[in-house]
XYZ file of C-alpha atoms in Angstrom:
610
model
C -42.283 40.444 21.948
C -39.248 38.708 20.316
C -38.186 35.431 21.514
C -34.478 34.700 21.390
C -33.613 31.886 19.372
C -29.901 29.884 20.196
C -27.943 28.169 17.999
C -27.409 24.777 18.240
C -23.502 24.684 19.427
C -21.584 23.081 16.782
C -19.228 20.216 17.545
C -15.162 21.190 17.576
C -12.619 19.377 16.756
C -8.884 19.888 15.677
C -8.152 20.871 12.241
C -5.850 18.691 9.810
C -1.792 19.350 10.282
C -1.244 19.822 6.543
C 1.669 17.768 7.848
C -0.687 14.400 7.967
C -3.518 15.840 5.810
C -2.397 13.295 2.843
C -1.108 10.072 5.148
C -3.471 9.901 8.185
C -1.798 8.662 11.006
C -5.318 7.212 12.788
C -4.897 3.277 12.036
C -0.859 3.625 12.906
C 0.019 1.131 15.839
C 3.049 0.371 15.532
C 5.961 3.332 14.855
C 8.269 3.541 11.872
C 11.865 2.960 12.503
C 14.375 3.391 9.546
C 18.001 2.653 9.612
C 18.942 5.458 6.893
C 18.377 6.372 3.609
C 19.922 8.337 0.307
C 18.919 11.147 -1.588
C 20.079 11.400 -4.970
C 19.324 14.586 -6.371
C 20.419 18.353 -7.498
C 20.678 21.478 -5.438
C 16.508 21.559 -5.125
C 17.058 18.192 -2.463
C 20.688 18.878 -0.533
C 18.359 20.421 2.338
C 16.350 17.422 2.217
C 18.293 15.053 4.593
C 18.717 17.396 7.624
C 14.946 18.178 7.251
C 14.056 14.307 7.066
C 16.570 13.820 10.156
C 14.891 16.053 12.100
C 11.779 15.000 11.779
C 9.998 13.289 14.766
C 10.756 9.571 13.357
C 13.668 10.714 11.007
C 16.682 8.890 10.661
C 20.020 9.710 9.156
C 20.388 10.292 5.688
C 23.475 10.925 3.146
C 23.055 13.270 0.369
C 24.508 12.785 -3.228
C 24.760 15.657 -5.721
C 23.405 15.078 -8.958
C 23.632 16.831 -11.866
C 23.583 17.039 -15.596
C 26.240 13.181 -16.334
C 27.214 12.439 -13.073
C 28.525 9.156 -12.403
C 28.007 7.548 -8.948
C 30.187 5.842 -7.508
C 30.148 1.583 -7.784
C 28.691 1.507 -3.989
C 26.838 4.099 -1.911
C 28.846 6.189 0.841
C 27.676 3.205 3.261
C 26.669 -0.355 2.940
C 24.073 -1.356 0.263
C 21.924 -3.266 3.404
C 22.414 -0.265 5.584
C 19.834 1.591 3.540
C 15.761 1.554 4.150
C 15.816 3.240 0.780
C 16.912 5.599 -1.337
C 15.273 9.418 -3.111
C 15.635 9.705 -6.530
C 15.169 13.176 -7.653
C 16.349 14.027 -11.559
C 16.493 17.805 -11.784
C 14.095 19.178 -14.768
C 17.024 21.427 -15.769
C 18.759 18.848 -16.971
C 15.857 17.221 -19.298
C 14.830 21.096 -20.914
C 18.283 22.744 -20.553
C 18.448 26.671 -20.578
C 16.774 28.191 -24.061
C 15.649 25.138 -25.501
C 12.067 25.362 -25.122
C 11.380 29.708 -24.544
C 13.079 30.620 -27.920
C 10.954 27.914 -30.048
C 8.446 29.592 -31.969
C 4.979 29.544 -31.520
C 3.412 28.223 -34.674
C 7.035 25.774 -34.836
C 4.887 23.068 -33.495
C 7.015 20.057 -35.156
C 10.095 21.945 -32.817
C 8.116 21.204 -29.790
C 7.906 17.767 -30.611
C 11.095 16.842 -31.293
C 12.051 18.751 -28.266
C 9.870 16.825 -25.863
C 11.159 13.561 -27.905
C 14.914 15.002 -27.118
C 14.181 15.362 -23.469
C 12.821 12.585 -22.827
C 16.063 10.582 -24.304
C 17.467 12.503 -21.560
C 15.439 11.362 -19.222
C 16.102 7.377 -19.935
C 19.808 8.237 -19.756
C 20.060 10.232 -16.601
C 17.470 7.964 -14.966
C 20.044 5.160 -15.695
C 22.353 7.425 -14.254
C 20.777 7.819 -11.079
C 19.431 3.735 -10.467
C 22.953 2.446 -10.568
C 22.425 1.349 -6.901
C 19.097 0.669 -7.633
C 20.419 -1.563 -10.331
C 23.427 -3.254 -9.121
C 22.219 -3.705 -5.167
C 18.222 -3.663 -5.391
C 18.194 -0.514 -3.206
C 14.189 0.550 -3.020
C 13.682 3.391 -5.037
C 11.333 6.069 -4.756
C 12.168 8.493 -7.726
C 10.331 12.437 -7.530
C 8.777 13.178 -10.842
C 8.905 16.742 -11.925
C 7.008 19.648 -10.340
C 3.963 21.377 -12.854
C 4.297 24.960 -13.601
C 1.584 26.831 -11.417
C 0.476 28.974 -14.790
C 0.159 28.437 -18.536
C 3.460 31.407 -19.362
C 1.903 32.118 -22.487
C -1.705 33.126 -20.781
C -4.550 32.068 -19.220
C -6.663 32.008 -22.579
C -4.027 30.013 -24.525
C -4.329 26.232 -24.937
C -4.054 24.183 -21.857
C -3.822 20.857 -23.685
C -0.943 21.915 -26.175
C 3.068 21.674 -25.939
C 3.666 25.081 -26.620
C 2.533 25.050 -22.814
C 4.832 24.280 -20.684
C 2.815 22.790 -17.936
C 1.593 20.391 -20.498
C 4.961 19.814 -21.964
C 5.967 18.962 -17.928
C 2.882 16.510 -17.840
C 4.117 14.562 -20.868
C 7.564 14.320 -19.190
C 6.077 12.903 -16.031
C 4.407 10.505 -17.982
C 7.358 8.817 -19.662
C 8.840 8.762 -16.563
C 6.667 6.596 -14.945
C 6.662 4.476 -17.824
C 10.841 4.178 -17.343
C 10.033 3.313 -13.871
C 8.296 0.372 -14.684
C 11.842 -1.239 -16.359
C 13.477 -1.184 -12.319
C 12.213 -3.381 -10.210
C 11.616 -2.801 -6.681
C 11.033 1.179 -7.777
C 8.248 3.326 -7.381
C 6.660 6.841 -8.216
C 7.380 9.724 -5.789
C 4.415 11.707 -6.610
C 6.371 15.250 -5.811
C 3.823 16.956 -8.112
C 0.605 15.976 -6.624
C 2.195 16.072 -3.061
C 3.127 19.830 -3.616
C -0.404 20.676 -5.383
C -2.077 19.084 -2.320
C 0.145 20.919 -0.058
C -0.083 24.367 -1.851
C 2.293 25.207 -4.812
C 2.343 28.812 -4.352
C 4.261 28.027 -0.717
C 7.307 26.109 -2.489
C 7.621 26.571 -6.081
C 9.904 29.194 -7.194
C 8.246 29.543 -10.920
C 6.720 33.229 -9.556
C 10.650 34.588 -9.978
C 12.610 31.881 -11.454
C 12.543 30.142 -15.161
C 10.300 27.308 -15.146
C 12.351 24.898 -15.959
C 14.577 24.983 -12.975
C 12.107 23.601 -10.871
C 13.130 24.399 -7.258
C 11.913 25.989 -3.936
C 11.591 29.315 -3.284
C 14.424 30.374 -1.113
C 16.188 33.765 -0.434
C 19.387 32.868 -2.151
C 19.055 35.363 -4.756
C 19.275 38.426 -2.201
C 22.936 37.435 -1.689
C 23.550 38.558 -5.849
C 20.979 41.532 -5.462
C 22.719 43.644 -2.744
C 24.051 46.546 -4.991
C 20.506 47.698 -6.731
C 19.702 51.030 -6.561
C 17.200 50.143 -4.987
C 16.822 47.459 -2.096
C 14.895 44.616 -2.172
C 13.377 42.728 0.406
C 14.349 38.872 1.253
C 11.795 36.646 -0.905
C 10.349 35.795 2.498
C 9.076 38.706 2.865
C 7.060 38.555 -0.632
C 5.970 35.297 -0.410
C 4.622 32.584 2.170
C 7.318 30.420 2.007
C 6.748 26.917 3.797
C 9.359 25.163 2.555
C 10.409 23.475 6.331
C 6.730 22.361 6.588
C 6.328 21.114 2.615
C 9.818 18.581 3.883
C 7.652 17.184 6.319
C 4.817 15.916 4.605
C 7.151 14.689 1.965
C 8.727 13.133 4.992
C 5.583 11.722 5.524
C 4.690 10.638 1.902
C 8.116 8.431 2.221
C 7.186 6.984 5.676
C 3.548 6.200 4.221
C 5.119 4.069 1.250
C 7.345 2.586 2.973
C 4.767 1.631 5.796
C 2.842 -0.027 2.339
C 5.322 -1.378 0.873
C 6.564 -3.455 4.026
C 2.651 -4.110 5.214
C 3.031 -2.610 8.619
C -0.142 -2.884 10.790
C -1.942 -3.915 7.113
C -6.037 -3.650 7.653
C -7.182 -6.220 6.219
C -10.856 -6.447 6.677
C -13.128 -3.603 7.511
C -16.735 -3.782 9.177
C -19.585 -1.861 8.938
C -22.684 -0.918 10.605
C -25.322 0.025 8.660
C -27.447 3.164 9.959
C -25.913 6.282 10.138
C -22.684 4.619 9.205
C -23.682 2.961 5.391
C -26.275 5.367 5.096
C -27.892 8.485 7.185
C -29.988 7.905 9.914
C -32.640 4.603 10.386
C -33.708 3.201 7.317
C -35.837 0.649 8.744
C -38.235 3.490 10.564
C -38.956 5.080 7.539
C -41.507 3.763 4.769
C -39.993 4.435 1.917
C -35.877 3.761 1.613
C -35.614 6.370 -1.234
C -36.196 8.962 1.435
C -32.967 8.550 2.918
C -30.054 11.087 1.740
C -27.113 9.600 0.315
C -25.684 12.594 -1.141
C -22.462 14.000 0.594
C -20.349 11.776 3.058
C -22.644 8.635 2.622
C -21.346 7.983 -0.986
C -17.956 8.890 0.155
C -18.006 6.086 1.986
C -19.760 3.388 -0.206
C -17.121 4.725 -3.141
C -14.054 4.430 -0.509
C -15.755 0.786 -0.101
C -15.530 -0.142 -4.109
C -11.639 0.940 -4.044
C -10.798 -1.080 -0.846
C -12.524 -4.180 -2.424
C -10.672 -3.753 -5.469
C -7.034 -3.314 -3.786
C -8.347 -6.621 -1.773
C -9.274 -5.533 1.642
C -12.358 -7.502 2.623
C -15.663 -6.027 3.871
C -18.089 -7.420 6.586
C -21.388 -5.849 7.876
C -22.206 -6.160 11.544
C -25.626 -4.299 12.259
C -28.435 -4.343 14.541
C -31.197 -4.873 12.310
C -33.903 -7.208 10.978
C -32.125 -8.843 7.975
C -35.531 -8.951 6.080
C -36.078 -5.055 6.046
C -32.642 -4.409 5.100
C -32.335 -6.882 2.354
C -35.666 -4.741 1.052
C -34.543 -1.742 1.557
C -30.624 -2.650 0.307
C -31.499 -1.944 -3.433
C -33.941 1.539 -2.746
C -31.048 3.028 -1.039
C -27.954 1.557 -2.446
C -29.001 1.184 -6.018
C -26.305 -0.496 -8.140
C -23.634 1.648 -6.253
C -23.200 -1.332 -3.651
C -23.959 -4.768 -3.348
C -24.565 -7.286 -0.175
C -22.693 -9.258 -1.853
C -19.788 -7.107 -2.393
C -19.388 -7.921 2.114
C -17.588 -11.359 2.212
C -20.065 -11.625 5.245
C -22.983 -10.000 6.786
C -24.503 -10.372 10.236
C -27.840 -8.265 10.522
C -29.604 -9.592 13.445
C -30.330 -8.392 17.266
C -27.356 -10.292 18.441
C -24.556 -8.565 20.704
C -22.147 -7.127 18.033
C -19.143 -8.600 19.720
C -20.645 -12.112 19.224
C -21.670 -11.547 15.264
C -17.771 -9.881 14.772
C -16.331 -12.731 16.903
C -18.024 -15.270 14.032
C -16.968 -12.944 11.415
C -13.355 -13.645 12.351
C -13.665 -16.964 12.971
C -14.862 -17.423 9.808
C -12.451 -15.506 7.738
C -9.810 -16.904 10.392
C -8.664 -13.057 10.585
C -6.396 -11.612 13.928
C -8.343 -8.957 15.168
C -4.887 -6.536 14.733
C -5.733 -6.601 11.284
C -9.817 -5.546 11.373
C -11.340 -2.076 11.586
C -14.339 -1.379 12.885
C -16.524 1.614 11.832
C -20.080 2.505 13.788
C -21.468 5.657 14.745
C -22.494 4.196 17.891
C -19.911 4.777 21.217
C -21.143 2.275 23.370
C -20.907 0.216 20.210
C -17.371 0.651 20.072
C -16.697 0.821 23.197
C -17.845 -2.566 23.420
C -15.843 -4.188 20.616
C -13.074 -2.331 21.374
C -13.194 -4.338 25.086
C -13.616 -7.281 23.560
C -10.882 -7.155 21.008
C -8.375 -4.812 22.261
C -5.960 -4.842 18.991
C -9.271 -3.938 16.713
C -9.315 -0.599 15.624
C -12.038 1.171 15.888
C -13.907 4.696 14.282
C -16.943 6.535 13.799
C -17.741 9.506 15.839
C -16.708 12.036 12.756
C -17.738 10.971 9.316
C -16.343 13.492 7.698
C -13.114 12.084 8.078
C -13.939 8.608 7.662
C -13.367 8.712 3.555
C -10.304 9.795 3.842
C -8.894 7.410 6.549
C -10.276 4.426 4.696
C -8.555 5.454 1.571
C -5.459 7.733 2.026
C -4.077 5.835 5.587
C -0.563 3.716 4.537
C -2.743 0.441 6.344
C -5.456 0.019 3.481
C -3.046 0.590 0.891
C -1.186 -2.146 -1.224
C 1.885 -1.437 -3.426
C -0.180 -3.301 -6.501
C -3.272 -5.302 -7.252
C -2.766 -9.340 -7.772
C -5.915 -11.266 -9.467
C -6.071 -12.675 -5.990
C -6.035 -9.574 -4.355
C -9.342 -8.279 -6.630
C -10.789 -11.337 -5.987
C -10.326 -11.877 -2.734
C -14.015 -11.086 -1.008
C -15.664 -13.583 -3.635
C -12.834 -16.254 -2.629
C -13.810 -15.128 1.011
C -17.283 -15.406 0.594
C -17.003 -19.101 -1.071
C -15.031 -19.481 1.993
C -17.450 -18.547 4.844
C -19.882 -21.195 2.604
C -17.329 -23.913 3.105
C -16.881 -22.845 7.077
C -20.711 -23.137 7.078
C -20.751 -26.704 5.183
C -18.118 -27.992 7.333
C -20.028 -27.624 10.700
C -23.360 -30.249 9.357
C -20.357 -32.433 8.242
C -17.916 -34.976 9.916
C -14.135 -33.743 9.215
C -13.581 -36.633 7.238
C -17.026 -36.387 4.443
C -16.198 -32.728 4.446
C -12.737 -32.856 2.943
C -13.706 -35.874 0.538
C -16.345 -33.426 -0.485
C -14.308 -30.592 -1.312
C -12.483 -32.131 -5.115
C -9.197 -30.217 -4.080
C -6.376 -29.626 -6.141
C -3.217 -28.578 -5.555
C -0.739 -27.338 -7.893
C 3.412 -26.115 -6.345
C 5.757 -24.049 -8.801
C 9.242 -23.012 -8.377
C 9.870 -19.109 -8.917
C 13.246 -18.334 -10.374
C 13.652 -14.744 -9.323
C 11.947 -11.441 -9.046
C 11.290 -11.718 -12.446
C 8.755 -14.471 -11.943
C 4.962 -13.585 -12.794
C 4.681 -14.982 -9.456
C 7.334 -13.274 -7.181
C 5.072 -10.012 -6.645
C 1.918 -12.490 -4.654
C 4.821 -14.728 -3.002
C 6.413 -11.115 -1.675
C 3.050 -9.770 -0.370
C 1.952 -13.331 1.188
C 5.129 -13.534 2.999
C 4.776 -9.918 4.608
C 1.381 -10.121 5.506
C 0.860 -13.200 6.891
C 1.338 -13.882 10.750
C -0.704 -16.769 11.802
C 0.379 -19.444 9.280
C 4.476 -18.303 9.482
C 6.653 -20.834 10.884
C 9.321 -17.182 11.054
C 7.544 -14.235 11.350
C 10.153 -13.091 9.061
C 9.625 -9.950 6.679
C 11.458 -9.427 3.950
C 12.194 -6.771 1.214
C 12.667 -7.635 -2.457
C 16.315 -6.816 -2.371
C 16.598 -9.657 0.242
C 14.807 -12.349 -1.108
C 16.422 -11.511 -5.006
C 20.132 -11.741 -3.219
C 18.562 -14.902 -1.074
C 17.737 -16.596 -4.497
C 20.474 -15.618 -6.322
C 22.759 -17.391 -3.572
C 21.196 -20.573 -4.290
C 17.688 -20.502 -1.988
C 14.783 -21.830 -3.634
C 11.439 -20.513 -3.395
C 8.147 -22.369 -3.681
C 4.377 -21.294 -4.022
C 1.436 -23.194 -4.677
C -2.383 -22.971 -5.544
C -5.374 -24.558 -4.201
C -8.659 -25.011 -5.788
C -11.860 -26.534 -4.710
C -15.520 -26.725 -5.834
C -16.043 -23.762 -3.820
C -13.750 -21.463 -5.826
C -10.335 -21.045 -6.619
C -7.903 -19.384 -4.211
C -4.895 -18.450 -6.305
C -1.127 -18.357 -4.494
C -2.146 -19.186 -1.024
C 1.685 -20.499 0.216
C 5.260 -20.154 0.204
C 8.563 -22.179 1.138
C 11.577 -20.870 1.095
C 14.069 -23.549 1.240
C 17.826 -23.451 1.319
C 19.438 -26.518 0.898
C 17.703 -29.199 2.240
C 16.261 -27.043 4.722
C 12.779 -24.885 4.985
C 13.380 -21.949 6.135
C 10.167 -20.419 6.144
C 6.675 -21.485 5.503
C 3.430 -19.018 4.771
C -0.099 -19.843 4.032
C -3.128 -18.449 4.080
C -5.614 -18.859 6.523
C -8.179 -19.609 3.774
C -7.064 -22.844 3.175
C -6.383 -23.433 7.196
C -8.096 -27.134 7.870
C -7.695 -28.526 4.492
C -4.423 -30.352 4.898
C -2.880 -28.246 2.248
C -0.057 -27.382 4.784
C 1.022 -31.745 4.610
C 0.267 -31.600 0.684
C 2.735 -28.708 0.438
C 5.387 -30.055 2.122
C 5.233 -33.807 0.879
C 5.912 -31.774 -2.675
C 8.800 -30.340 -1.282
C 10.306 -33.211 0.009
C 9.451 -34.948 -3.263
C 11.253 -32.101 -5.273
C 14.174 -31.923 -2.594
C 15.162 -35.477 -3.135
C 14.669 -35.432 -6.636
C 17.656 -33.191 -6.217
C 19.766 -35.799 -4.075
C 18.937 -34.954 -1.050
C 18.023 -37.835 1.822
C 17.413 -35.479 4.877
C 15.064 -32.381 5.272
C 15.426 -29.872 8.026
C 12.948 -27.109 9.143
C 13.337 -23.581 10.751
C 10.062 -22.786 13.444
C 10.234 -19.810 15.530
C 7.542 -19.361 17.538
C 6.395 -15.594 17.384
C 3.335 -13.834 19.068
C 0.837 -14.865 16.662
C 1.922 -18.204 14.807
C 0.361 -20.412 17.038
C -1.555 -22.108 14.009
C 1.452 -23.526 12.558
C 3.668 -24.296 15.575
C 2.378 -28.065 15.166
C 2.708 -28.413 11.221
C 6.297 -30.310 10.916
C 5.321 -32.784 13.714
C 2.343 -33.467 11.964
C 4.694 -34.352 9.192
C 6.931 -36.340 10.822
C 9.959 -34.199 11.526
C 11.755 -34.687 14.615
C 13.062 -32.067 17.189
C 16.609 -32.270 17.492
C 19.183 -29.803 19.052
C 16.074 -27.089 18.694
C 15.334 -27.785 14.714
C 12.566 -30.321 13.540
C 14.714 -32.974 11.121
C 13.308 -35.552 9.119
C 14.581 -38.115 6.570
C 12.835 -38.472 3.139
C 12.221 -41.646 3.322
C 9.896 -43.029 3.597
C 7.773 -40.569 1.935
C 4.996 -38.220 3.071
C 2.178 -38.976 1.650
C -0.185 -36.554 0.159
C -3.826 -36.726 2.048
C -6.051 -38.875 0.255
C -8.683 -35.584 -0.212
C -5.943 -33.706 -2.364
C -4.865 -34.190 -5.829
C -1.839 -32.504 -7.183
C -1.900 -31.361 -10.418
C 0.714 -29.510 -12.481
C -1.309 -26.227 -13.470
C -4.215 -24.492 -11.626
């Protein structure tokens, strides 16, 4: 007798669109909306603007022919402000022209060097070219670097590392180019190559029929010149899966995903974790021996996703069901050296209700809960949470896609690491030690206990050291932001360069130091905005910060401050913060003469230099 044995059914789920394979769209809340935006580039991009209009949140955009030494006009075909930003896209052609690298000889290594040196000149001058607007209006730039060959021409068995390759010689090219990049400001790398590798290069690139170093799409143009062989051929369609409609897409994408970064939109900036069958597989704490637990596969995905997000600065948290004792035992069997407790600015691992242990975890990293994400396997878990704190966002039913959320997904990204972005979860930590030393204390022993410092320098321009962390504060924080007003580089730069002033300071205590943690921008003798971190919330830093101000304002002859406040959805932290400093209201602004002056709180000593 045979028994029949039944498969398990396997869960189903959707596959990937290749259109959102490399941006997931799963932590989006709110949607993109751009103005319009430029493409500067040769015949491989003119189809690239009614593609990106048609997508689902496209927008207009004007296309500019560029070729070989052409010259663009002083202003772009609308208004410099108009634009979101603009696509940069040199055409390899014009680096390698026609001959110049198939007819060297092979053992002529020297030629291949000078060659590469040759085009490369070529590349700093038509780069130049093409950033005029970049250049003379601060337009952001995202500029396509130059598509790989898909095969080494001489042969598979010939050296892959050598510049008698052309792939290689390609690589070299795209690697001075992102070191020209680095001379614009307010520019960044459009990674075309890896975007068409991850997409599928045999569905775009034309190197199967055309020489490599025209560097286009495959497109059934040539059929038009081809009409009178003796023999007909069919349209290159026919030959070849061309995608090209669906490749413009998730290059759409790739834009809307940088530009999402680059102007913080829905930024996460802490993420929490349970523990079993989220950190690790199944229940640690039944088993007798942690080693026994598999790590291999999606687990170390996820701790490894967890390193990268702590380095770009998003904090970690762990909220778990668990006895505290076991886990701390069991941390280093399982985890090894891969992961630290300590690498979670805070950890709750106790039988309380998770909604109460997240609810501390934002109180004490004085987070929105917009800006946390939530991962447990659990759905009642997160069903909970999710109840509790609408605006968290919440995963963990599929952990194969987890990985790839927390690290490809616009909201975890950041357009470059500041020292106090890397060290923001041992700041936070230090911080969530204070919070705990200020509830045994009275208000008034706590702050005399803290030896604060406080240090204010005026940034010049974009070219400060410190204009990148002033940028990124101002963007991403909504509590503490007497505006709620965003801004791009381009607008701040032309702000300053009309004569606004722009302030940031430092704080320090014997808990740690919390680099850049405010900015004024003040026009006149009037603030216009005001950021600050919530780390510092409670410390008086706000009244320290604006007694310096008004110290510096006067200093310039000024007898009379005013102040912008807007009240916005979330800024209710700050709405008090000029009447604690003794502006007035008046005709809907807060006013306040400098004399006499605001003192600096007794607890705070301003230095020059943190």
């Amino acid at each position: 007798m045979f028994r029949l044995f039944r498969a398990k059914p396997q869960a189903v789920a959707p596959k990937i669109h290749d259109r959102v394979f490399r941006c997931p769209q799963d932590l989006v809340v709110t949607p993109t909306q751009l103005k319009r935006i430029i493409v500067i580039g040769s015949c491989l991009a003119s189809g690239w603007p009614a593609a990106f209009k048609s997508a689902e949140n496209g927008c207009p955009a004007d296309f500019l022919l560029f070729n070989n030494f052409t010259q663009l006009p002083e202003r772009p075909p609308q208004p410099p402000e108009d634009y979101d930003f603009q696509v940069v896209q040199l055409p390899i052609r014009a680096v390698v022209p026609d001959n110049a690298y198939f007819r060297l000889g092979y053992e002529d290594l020297p030629a291949y060097e000078a060659l590469l040196a040759d085009s490369q000149q070529r590349i700093s001058q038509f780069l130049a070219a093409a950033m005029r607007w970049n250049t003379d209006h601060g337009i952001l730039s995202f500029v396509c670097n130059f598509m790989v060959p898909q095969q080494n021409p001489l042969g598979r068995l010939l050296p892959r590392y050598d510049l008698r390759n052309f792939g290689y010689f390609t690589e070299k090219l795209n690697e001075f180019l992102a070191g020209e990049l680095r001379k614009y400001r307010n520019t960044h790398l459009l990674d075309m190559d890896q975007l068409v590798s991850t997409y599928g290069r045999r569905y775009f690139q034309d190197d199967p029929v055309c020489q490599l170093n025209h560097g286009a799409a495959l497109s059934n143009a040539d059929l038009a010149h081809d009409k009178e062989r003796l023999e007909p051929v069919p349209q290159m369609t026919g030959l070849y899966s061309i995608r090209n409609y669906e490749y413009l897409m998730t290059l759409w994408n790739e834009l809307i995903a940088m530009y999402r970064t680059i102007r913080q939109v829905d930024m996460v900036k802490l993420v929490i974790m349970d523990i079993d069958d989220t950190l690790w597989r199944g229940v640690a704490a039944e088993k007798a021996d942690g080693a026994d637990t598999e790590m291999a596969g999606w687990p170390l995905g996820i701790v490894e996703a967890l390193g990268y997000l702590r380095r770009r600065g998003v904090l970690l948290a762990i909220a778990s069901k668990n006895d505290e004792g076991r886990i701390r035992q069991l941390w280093g069997e399982i985890m090894g050296a891969r992961i630290s407790l300590d690498d979670f600015a805070s950890s709750k691992v106790n039988w309380r209700p998770k909604v109460e242990n997240i609810q501390e975890i934002l109180r004490e990293m004085n987070l929105l809960p917009r800006n946390v994400l939530f991962v447990d396997d659990n759905p009642v878990e997160r069903a909970s949470v999710q109840a509790a704190f609408p605006e968290i966002r919440v995963m963990g039913s599929n952990p194969y896609l987890w990985r790839r959320i927390l690290l490809w997904s616009a909201e975890t990204q950041v357009a470059g690491v500041t020292a106090e972005s890397a060290a923001r979860s041992d700041m936070m930590r230090a911080q969530v030690e204070r919070e705990t030393q200020r509830q045994q204390m009275s208000r008034e022993d706590f702050l005399a206990s803290l030896s604060l410092q406080f240090a204010m320098q005026e940034l010049d321009g974009p070219k400060h050291a410190g204009f990148p962390r002033a940028l990124e504060l101002i963007n991403k924080t909504n509590q503490f932001n007497t505006t709620g007003k965003r801004w791009t580089e381009r607008e701040l730069g032309a702000a300053l360069a009309e004569g606004a002033r722009l302030f940031s300071f430092s704080v320090k205590d014997r808990f740690t130091a919390y680099g850049t943690v405010g900015v004024l921008v003040v026009q006149d003798a009037r603030i216009e905005q005001f950021v600050m971190s919530c780390r510092v919330a409670g410390m008086d830093v706000e009244s320290a910060a604006i007694a310096e101000v008004l110290r510096r304002l006067g200093g310039h002859g000024a007898t009379r401050c005013s102040a912008v406040l807007v009240e916005t959805e979330l800024n209710l932290l700050c709405r008090e913060v000029y009447k604690n400093c003794g502006f007035n209201l008046q005709d809907g602004r807060w006013e306040r003469e400098l004399e006499p002056a605001l003192p600096i709180p007794a607890h705070i000593e301003v230095v020059k230099k943190l």
